[in-house]
mmCIF file of C-alpha atoms in Angstrom:
data_model
loop_
_atom_site.group_PDB
_atom_site.id
_atom_site.type_symbol
_atom_site.label_atom_id
_atom_site.label_comp_id
_atom_site.label_asym_id
_atom_site.label_seq_id
_atom_site.Cartn_x
_atom_site.Cartn_y
_atom_site.Cartn_z
ATOM 1 C CA UNK H 1 0.000 0.000 0.000
ATOM 2 C CA UNK H 2 1.254 3.491 -0.860
ATOM 3 C CA UNK H 3 2.970 5.258 2.055
ATOM 4 C CA UNK H 4 0.741 8.344 1.810
ATOM 5 C CA UNK H 5 -2.406 6.191 2.086
ATOM 6 C CA UNK H 6 -0.987 4.499 5.173
ATOM 7 C CA UNK H 7 -0.208 7.849 6.827
ATOM 8 C CA UNK H 8 -3.703 9.163 6.101
ATOM 9 C CA UNK H 9 -5.467 6.061 7.436
ATOM 10 C CA UNK H 10 -3.316 5.832 10.582
ATOM 11 C CA UNK H 11 -3.978 9.506 11.249
ATOM 12 C CA UNK H 12 -7.731 8.908 11.034
ATOM 13 C CA UNK H 13 -7.564 5.998 13.467
ATOM 14 C CA UNK H 14 -5.525 8.003 15.981
ATOM 15 C CA UNK H 15 -7.905 10.975 16.157
ATOM 16 C CA UNK H 16 -11.269 9.222 15.680
ATOM 17 C CA UNK H 17 -11.942 8.748 19.449
ATOM 18 C CA UNK H 18 -12.123 12.548 19.790
ATOM 19 C CA UNK H 19 -14.607 13.144 16.957
ATOM 20 C CA UNK H 20 -18.093 14.630 17.417
ATOM 21 C CA UNK H 21 -19.390 13.148 14.158
ATOM 22 C CA UNK H 22 -18.311 10.257 11.961
ATOM 23 C CA UNK H 23 -19.545 8.924 8.666
ATOM 24 C CA UNK H 24 -18.390 6.110 6.406
ATOM 25 C CA UNK H 25 -19.688 5.440 2.949
ATOM 26 C CA UNK H 26 -19.250 3.990 -0.498
ATOM 27 C CA UNK H 27 -18.643 6.037 -3.625
ATOM 28 C CA UNK H 28 -18.944 5.475 -7.367
ATOM 29 C CA UNK H 29 -17.031 7.626 -9.844
ATOM 30 C CA UNK H 30 -18.073 8.573 -13.363
ATOM 31 C CA UNK H 31 -14.684 9.453 -14.793
ATOM 32 C CA UNK H 32 -14.139 11.973 -17.618
ATOM 33 C CA UNK H 33 -10.588 12.992 -18.574
ATOM 34 C CA UNK H 34 -9.359 14.637 -21.773
ATOM 35 C CA UNK H 35 -6.029 15.896 -23.151
ATOM 36 C CA UNK H 36 -5.723 18.386 -26.033
ATOM 37 C CA UNK H 37 -2.805 19.935 -27.873
ATOM 38 C CA UNK H 38 -2.161 23.673 -28.165
ATOM 39 C CA UNK H 39 -4.548 23.903 -31.135
ATOM 40 C CA UNK H 40 -7.397 22.226 -29.296
ATOM 41 C CA UNK H 41 -7.032 18.868 -31.071
ATOM 42 C CA UNK H 42 -7.930 15.745 -29.096
ATOM 43 C CA UNK H 43 -4.944 13.675 -27.943
ATOM 44 C CA UNK H 44 -6.361 11.170 -25.498
ATOM 45 C CA UNK H 45 -9.120 10.650 -22.969
ATOM 46 C CA UNK H 46 -10.590 8.304 -20.409
ATOM 47 C CA UNK H 47 -14.190 7.706 -19.401
ATOM 48 C CA UNK H 48 -16.006 5.311 -17.091
ATOM 49 C CA UNK H 49 -19.500 4.465 -15.945
ATOM 50 C CA UNK H 50 -20.398 4.891 -12.280
ATOM 51 C CA UNK H 51 -20.079 1.144 -11.742
ATOM 52 C CA UNK H 52 -16.523 0.955 -13.172
ATOM 53 C CA UNK H 53 -14.652 2.874 -10.439
ATOM 54 C CA UNK H 54 -15.779 2.591 -6.818
ATOM 55 C CA UNK H 55 -14.400 2.861 -3.306
ATOM 56 C CA UNK H 56 -14.843 4.196 0.218
ATOM 57 C CA UNK H 57 -14.961 7.509 2.028
ATOM 58 C CA UNK H 58 -14.562 8.464 5.682
ATOM 59 C CA UNK H 59 -15.116 11.798 7.433
ATOM 60 C CA UNK H 60 -14.601 12.979 11.013
ATOM 61 C CA UNK H 61 -15.886 16.254 12.441
ATOM 62 C CA UNK H 62 -14.496 17.903 15.583
ATOM 63 C CA UNK H 63 -16.490 20.800 17.082
ATOM 64 C CA UNK H 64 -14.104 23.469 18.372
ATOM 65 C CA UNK H 65 -16.861 25.845 19.512
ATOM 66 C CA UNK H 66 -20.492 24.793 19.791
ATOM 67 C CA UNK H 67 -23.065 26.380 17.525
ATOM 68 C CA UNK H 68 -26.607 27.085 18.699
ATOM 69 C CA UNK H 69 -29.542 28.958 17.220
ATOM 70 C CA UNK H 70 -28.431 32.315 15.752
ATOM 71 C CA UNK H 71 -24.878 31.952 17.072
ATOM 72 C CA UNK H 72 -21.616 31.211 15.290
ATOM 73 C CA UNK H 73 -19.787 27.936 15.829
ATOM 74 C CA UNK H 74 -16.630 26.389 14.376
ATOM 75 C CA UNK H 75 -15.284 22.944 13.646
ATOM 76 C CA UNK H 76 -12.514 20.933 12.002
ATOM 77 C CA UNK H 77 -13.259 18.224 9.463
ATOM 78 C CA UNK H 78 -11.038 15.414 8.195
ATOM 79 C CA UNK H 79 -11.995 13.589 4.992
ATOM 80 C CA UNK H 80 -10.500 10.634 3.156
ATOM 81 C CA UNK H 81 -11.609 9.220 -0.210
ATOM 82 C CA UNK H 82 -10.328 6.183 -2.099
ATOM 83 C CA UNK H 83 -11.565 4.547 -5.296
ATOM 84 C CA UNK H 84 -10.192 2.118 -7.845
ATOM 85 C CA UNK H 85 -11.365 0.368 -10.988
ATOM 86 C CA UNK H 86 -10.968 0.734 -14.725
ATOM 87 C CA UNK H 87 -11.713 3.325 -17.384
ATOM 88 C CA UNK H 88 -12.051 3.195 -21.156
ATOM 89 C CA UNK H 89 -9.027 4.726 -22.889
ATOM 90 C CA UNK H 90 -8.875 6.235 -26.356
ATOM 91 C CA UNK H 91 -5.935 8.274 -27.596
ATOM 92 C CA UNK H 92 -2.383 8.627 -28.794
ATOM 93 C CA UNK H 93 1.094 8.178 -27.401
ATOM 94 C CA UNK H 94 2.522 11.690 -27.758
ATOM 95 C CA UNK H 95 5.988 13.220 -27.355
ATOM 96 C CA UNK H 96 8.136 15.730 -29.201
ATOM 97 C CA UNK H 97 10.254 13.259 -31.181
ATOM 98 C CA UNK H 98 7.994 10.604 -32.766
ATOM 99 C CA UNK H 99 4.722 10.532 -34.651
ATOM 100 C CA UNK H 100 1.559 9.894 -32.653
ATOM 101 C CA UNK H 101 0.625 6.223 -32.307
ATOM 102 C CA UNK H 102 -3.058 5.503 -31.813
ATOM 103 C CA UNK H 103 -4.146 2.929 -29.217
ATOM 104 C CA UNK H 104 -7.191 2.174 -27.109
ATOM 105 C CA UNK H 105 -8.278 -0.187 -24.387
ATOM 106 C CA UNK H 106 -8.853 -0.329 -20.644
ATOM 107 C CA UNK H 107 -6.833 1.537 -18.030
ATOM 108 C CA UNK H 108 -6.519 0.518 -14.389
ATOM 109 C CA UNK H 109 -7.058 3.527 -12.125
ATOM 110 C CA UNK H 110 -6.650 4.465 -8.473
ATOM 111 C CA UNK H 111 -7.660 7.804 -6.936
ATOM 112 C CA UNK H 112 -7.275 8.901 -3.341
ATOM 113 C CA UNK H 113 -7.655 12.221 -1.565
ATOM 114 C CA UNK H 114 -7.198 13.441 2.007
ATOM 115 C CA UNK H 115 -8.446 16.807 3.272
ATOM 116 C CA UNK H 116 -8.431 18.931 6.413
ATOM 117 C CA UNK H 117 -10.996 21.756 6.578
ATOM 118 C CA UNK H 118 -11.511 24.559 9.094
ATOM 119 C CA UNK H 119 -15.089 25.876 9.088
ATOM 120 C CA UNK H 120 -17.370 28.410 10.733
ATOM 121 C CA UNK H 121 -21.149 27.968 10.693
ATOM 122 C CA UNK H 122 -24.233 29.843 11.783
ATOM 123 C CA UNK H 123 -27.526 28.108 12.562
ATOM 124 C CA UNK H 124 -30.889 29.721 11.744
ATOM 125 C CA UNK H 125 -34.416 28.415 12.296
ATOM 126 C CA UNK H 126 -34.529 26.312 9.134
ATOM 127 C CA UNK H 127 -31.046 26.493 7.645
ATOM 128 C CA UNK H 128 -27.326 26.552 8.419
ATOM 129 C CA UNK H 129 -24.710 28.581 6.568
ATOM 130 C CA UNK H 130 -20.989 27.786 6.623
ATOM 131 C CA UNK H 131 -17.698 29.071 5.237
ATOM 132 C CA UNK H 132 -14.545 26.979 5.179
ATOM 133 C CA UNK H 133 -10.942 26.736 4.042
ATOM 134 C CA UNK H 134 -8.495 23.892 4.065
ATOM 135 C CA UNK H 135 -5.742 21.853 2.476
ATOM 136 C CA UNK H 136 -5.594 18.440 0.867
ATOM 137 C CA UNK H 137 -3.555 15.954 -1.139
ATOM 138 C CA UNK H 138 -4.680 14.258 -4.372
ATOM 139 C CA UNK H 139 -3.164 11.234 -6.108
ATOM 140 C CA UNK H 140 -4.434 9.713 -9.359
ATOM 141 C CA UNK H 141 -2.603 6.732 -10.826
ATOM 142 C CA UNK H 142 -3.130 5.455 -14.393
ATOM 143 C CA UNK H 143 -1.734 2.050 -15.318
ATOM 144 C CA UNK H 144 -1.501 1.891 -19.113
ATOM 145 C CA UNK H 145 0.769 -1.177 -19.273
ATOM 146 C CA UNK H 146 -1.738 -3.314 -21.183
ATOM 147 C CA UNK H 147 -1.712 -1.168 -24.342
ATOM 148 C CA UNK H 148 0.142 -3.433 -26.804
ATOM 149 C CA UNK H 149 3.621 -2.418 -25.690
ATOM 150 C CA UNK H 150 2.931 1.315 -25.851
ATOM 151 C CA UNK H 151 1.513 1.660 -22.378
ATOM 152 C CA UNK H 152 3.139 2.901 -19.195
ATOM 153 C CA UNK H 153 2.212 4.038 -15.700
ATOM 154 C CA UNK H 154 1.463 7.641 -14.749
ATOM 155 C CA UNK H 155 0.787 9.238 -11.369
ATOM 156 C CA UNK H 156 -0.686 12.745 -11.093
ATOM 157 C CA UNK H 157 -0.156 14.073 -7.559
ATOM 158 C CA UNK H 158 -0.315 17.358 -5.729
ATOM 159 C CA UNK H 159 -1.147 19.047 -2.440
ATOM 160 C CA UNK H 160 -3.805 21.733 -2.774
ATOM 161 C CA UNK H 161 -5.610 24.471 -0.905
ATOM 162 C CA UNK H 162 -9.351 25.126 -0.979
ATOM 163 C CA UNK H 163 -11.826 27.803 0.076
ATOM 164 C CA UNK H 164 -15.613 27.588 -0.113
ATOM 165 C CA UNK H 165 -19.096 28.077 1.278
ATOM 166 C CA UNK H 166 -21.985 25.780 2.114
ATOM 167 C CA UNK H 167 -25.593 25.753 3.264
ATOM 168 C CA UNK H 168 -28.106 23.235 4.580
ATOM 169 C CA UNK H 169 -31.906 23.550 4.653
ATOM 170 C CA UNK H 170 -34.368 21.563 6.755
ATOM 171 C CA UNK H 171 -37.197 19.956 4.771
ATOM 172 C CA UNK H 172 -38.900 18.604 7.898
ATOM 173 C CA UNK H 173 -37.838 17.184 11.267
ATOM 174 C CA UNK H 174 -35.998 14.254 9.665
ATOM 175 C CA UNK H 175 -34.939 15.376 6.178
ATOM 176 C CA UNK H 176 -32.547 18.089 4.988
ATOM 177 C CA UNK H 177 -30.798 19.060 1.763
ATOM 178 C CA UNK H 178 -27.601 21.016 1.343
ATOM 179 C CA UNK H 179 -24.955 22.258 -1.023
ATOM 180 C CA UNK H 180 -21.342 23.325 -0.841
ATOM 181 C CA UNK H 181 -18.975 24.795 -3.397
ATOM 182 C CA UNK H 182 -15.257 25.373 -3.179
ATOM 183 C CA UNK H 183 -12.349 26.542 -5.312
ATOM 184 C CA UNK H 184 -9.277 24.277 -5.311
ATOM 185 C CA UNK H 185 -5.731 25.205 -6.306
ATOM 186 C CA UNK H 186 -2.800 22.777 -6.609
ATOM 187 C CA UNK H 187 0.637 23.519 -5.139
ATOM 188 C CA UNK H 188 3.642 22.306 -7.174
ATOM 189 C CA UNK H 189 1.706 19.629 -9.110
ATOM 190 C CA UNK H 190 3.729 16.744 -10.557
ATOM 191 C CA UNK H 191 3.323 13.907 -13.027
ATOM 192 C CA UNK H 192 5.522 10.821 -12.610
ATOM 193 C CA UNK H 193 5.638 8.663 -15.738
ATOM 194 C CA UNK H 194 7.355 5.285 -16.058
ATOM 195 C CA UNK H 195 8.211 5.990 -19.673
ATOM 196 C CA UNK H 196 11.707 5.880 -21.231
ATOM 197 C CA UNK H 197 13.010 5.468 -17.706
ATOM 198 C CA UNK H 198 11.109 7.300 -15.004
ATOM 199 C CA UNK H 199 10.475 10.972 -15.779
ATOM 200 C CA UNK H 200 8.877 13.656 -13.617
ATOM 201 C CA UNK H 201 7.055 16.556 -15.235
ATOM 202 C CA UNK H 202 6.237 19.834 -13.506
ATOM 203 C CA UNK H 203 2.622 20.515 -14.409
ATOM 204 C CA UNK H 204 1.456 24.033 -15.103
ATOM 205 C CA UNK H 205 -1.192 25.959 -13.188
ATOM 206 C CA UNK H 206 -3.633 23.359 -11.877
ATOM 207 C CA UNK H 207 -6.919 24.556 -10.407
ATOM 208 C CA UNK H 208 -10.608 23.793 -10.371
ATOM 209 C CA UNK H 209 -13.741 23.569 -8.269
ATOM 210 C CA UNK H 210 -15.844 21.050 -6.396
ATOM 211 C CA UNK H 211 -19.620 20.947 -5.884
ATOM 212 C CA UNK H 212 -21.527 18.767 -3.372
ATOM 213 C CA UNK H 213 -25.304 18.278 -3.018
ATOM 214 C CA UNK H 214 -26.154 16.053 0.001
ATOM 215 C CA UNK H 215 -29.612 14.758 0.947
ATOM 216 C CA UNK H 216 -29.751 13.632 4.585
ATOM 217 C CA UNK H 217 -32.221 11.517 6.551
ATOM 218 C CA UNK H 218 -31.846 11.667 10.343
ATOM 219 C CA UNK H 219 -33.590 8.417 11.223
ATOM 220 C CA UNK H 220 -32.770 8.695 14.943
ATOM 221 C CA UNK H 221 -31.375 11.265 17.350
ATOM 222 C CA UNK H 222 -27.793 10.295 16.527
ATOM 223 C CA UNK H 223 -27.790 8.212 13.313
ATOM 224 C CA UNK H 224 -28.238 9.494 9.769
ATOM 225 C CA UNK H 225 -28.087 8.245 6.205
ATOM 226 C CA UNK H 226 -26.897 10.558 3.452
ATOM 227 C CA UNK H 227 -26.805 10.430 -0.316
ATOM 228 C CA UNK H 228 -24.464 12.868 -2.055
ATOM 229 C CA UNK H 229 -23.857 13.978 -5.626
ATOM 230 C CA UNK H 230 -20.496 15.641 -6.332
ATOM 231 C CA UNK H 231 -18.885 17.249 -9.385
ATOM 232 C CA UNK H 232 -15.091 17.550 -9.227
ATOM 233 C CA UNK H 233 -13.267 19.637 -11.861
ATOM 234 C CA UNK H 234 -9.534 20.152 -12.449
ATOM 235 C CA UNK H 235 -7.922 22.162 -15.260
ATOM 236 C CA UNK H 236 -4.237 21.236 -15.734
ATOM 237 C CA UNK H 237 -2.014 23.453 -17.884
ATOM 238 C CA UNK H 238 0.741 22.153 -20.145
ATOM 239 C CA UNK H 239 3.875 20.884 -18.379
ATOM 240 C CA UNK H 240 7.541 21.699 -18.830
ATOM 241 C CA UNK H 241 9.754 19.598 -21.112
ATOM 242 C CA UNK H 242 11.419 16.547 -19.510
ATOM 243 C CA UNK H 243 13.932 14.120 -21.023
ATOM 244 C CA UNK H 244 13.890 10.344 -20.818
ATOM 245 C CA UNK H 245 16.902 8.086 -20.370
ATOM 246 C CA UNK H 246 17.271 7.881 -24.168
ATOM 247 C CA UNK H 247 17.426 11.671 -24.456
ATOM 248 C CA UNK H 248 13.984 12.027 -26.025
ATOM 249 C CA UNK H 249 11.941 15.040 -24.958
ATOM 250 C CA UNK H 250 8.466 14.638 -23.458
ATOM 251 C CA UNK H 251 5.742 17.093 -22.541
ATOM 252 C CA UNK H 252 2.337 16.697 -20.881
ATOM 253 C CA UNK H 253 -0.364 18.583 -22.819
ATOM 254 C CA UNK H 254 -3.142 20.601 -21.228
ATOM 255 C CA UNK H 255 -5.816 18.358 -19.725
ATOM 256 C CA UNK H 256 -9.159 18.558 -17.951
ATOM 257 C CA UNK H 257 -10.707 16.173 -15.429
ATOM 258 C CA UNK H 258 -14.491 16.323 -14.902
ATOM 259 C CA UNK H 259 -15.552 13.598 -12.482
ATOM 260 C CA UNK H 260 -19.067 12.966 -11.184
ATOM 261 C CA UNK H 261 -19.339 11.098 -7.884
ATOM 262 C CA UNK H 262 -22.301 9.454 -6.158
ATOM 263 C CA UNK H 263 -21.913 8.514 -2.484
ATOM 264 C CA UNK H 264 -24.058 6.709 0.073
ATOM 265 C CA UNK H 265 -23.071 7.266 3.718
ATOM 266 C CA UNK H 266 -24.119 6.257 7.186
ATOM 267 C CA UNK H 267 -23.151 8.514 10.060
ATOM 268 C CA UNK H 268 -23.253 8.894 13.804
ATOM 269 C CA UNK H 269 -23.155 11.998 16.000
ATOM 270 C CA UNK H 270 -21.430 11.508 19.333
#
């Protein structure tokens, strides 16, 4: 197991006894990734159905100051997401020295993310408003080794910062619906590629946004079930030029990731 995943999971286990709220859930990812050259021509892309890539998610909330009606409260939130599966690949092997070679097939994929958020919230009669900021780490690994000798493994990885707002509205005593939106900006994003020896590319400006729409059923005083739809967007600028062990030059074109995520969670408030 990757060292970063181990650190994230051990950290969750160590702090979980102090949490005020916990949820665990399953997630399904509808993957949509596309690379284009400087003229806007398609180079390669990956897509999946919701059933193709799935995994788990865990979140812990720690109240730092209690919120009550018409008063401001604050909390910390830790989140961890992991999913794996396969996506449908269509595209070209592209570098600066050889002609493009078309290939297609299935790509093994793993995605994991860890986040820490600091939030303030205010409770009204029928709704709650929140503002938050935080930091996270994202890792997406593509295993292209099964593409008729042309494939290789890539890992997109970066820490990032985020800032956003959220709201939650009560439908009745048991049901509520919410939304949150945040801007996300990568810090020193990298791409490791096991191609022509192992090369590391410095990706350009990498930023995006994330939207959540949760529907929650509080079926007891402490337990709840929640369904969530999320849209996660990253725009990745063209990389620098890197050289393989043979001396060939490689570059990562501009790319866009537009993932839709459906989650089902069960939670408990301590």
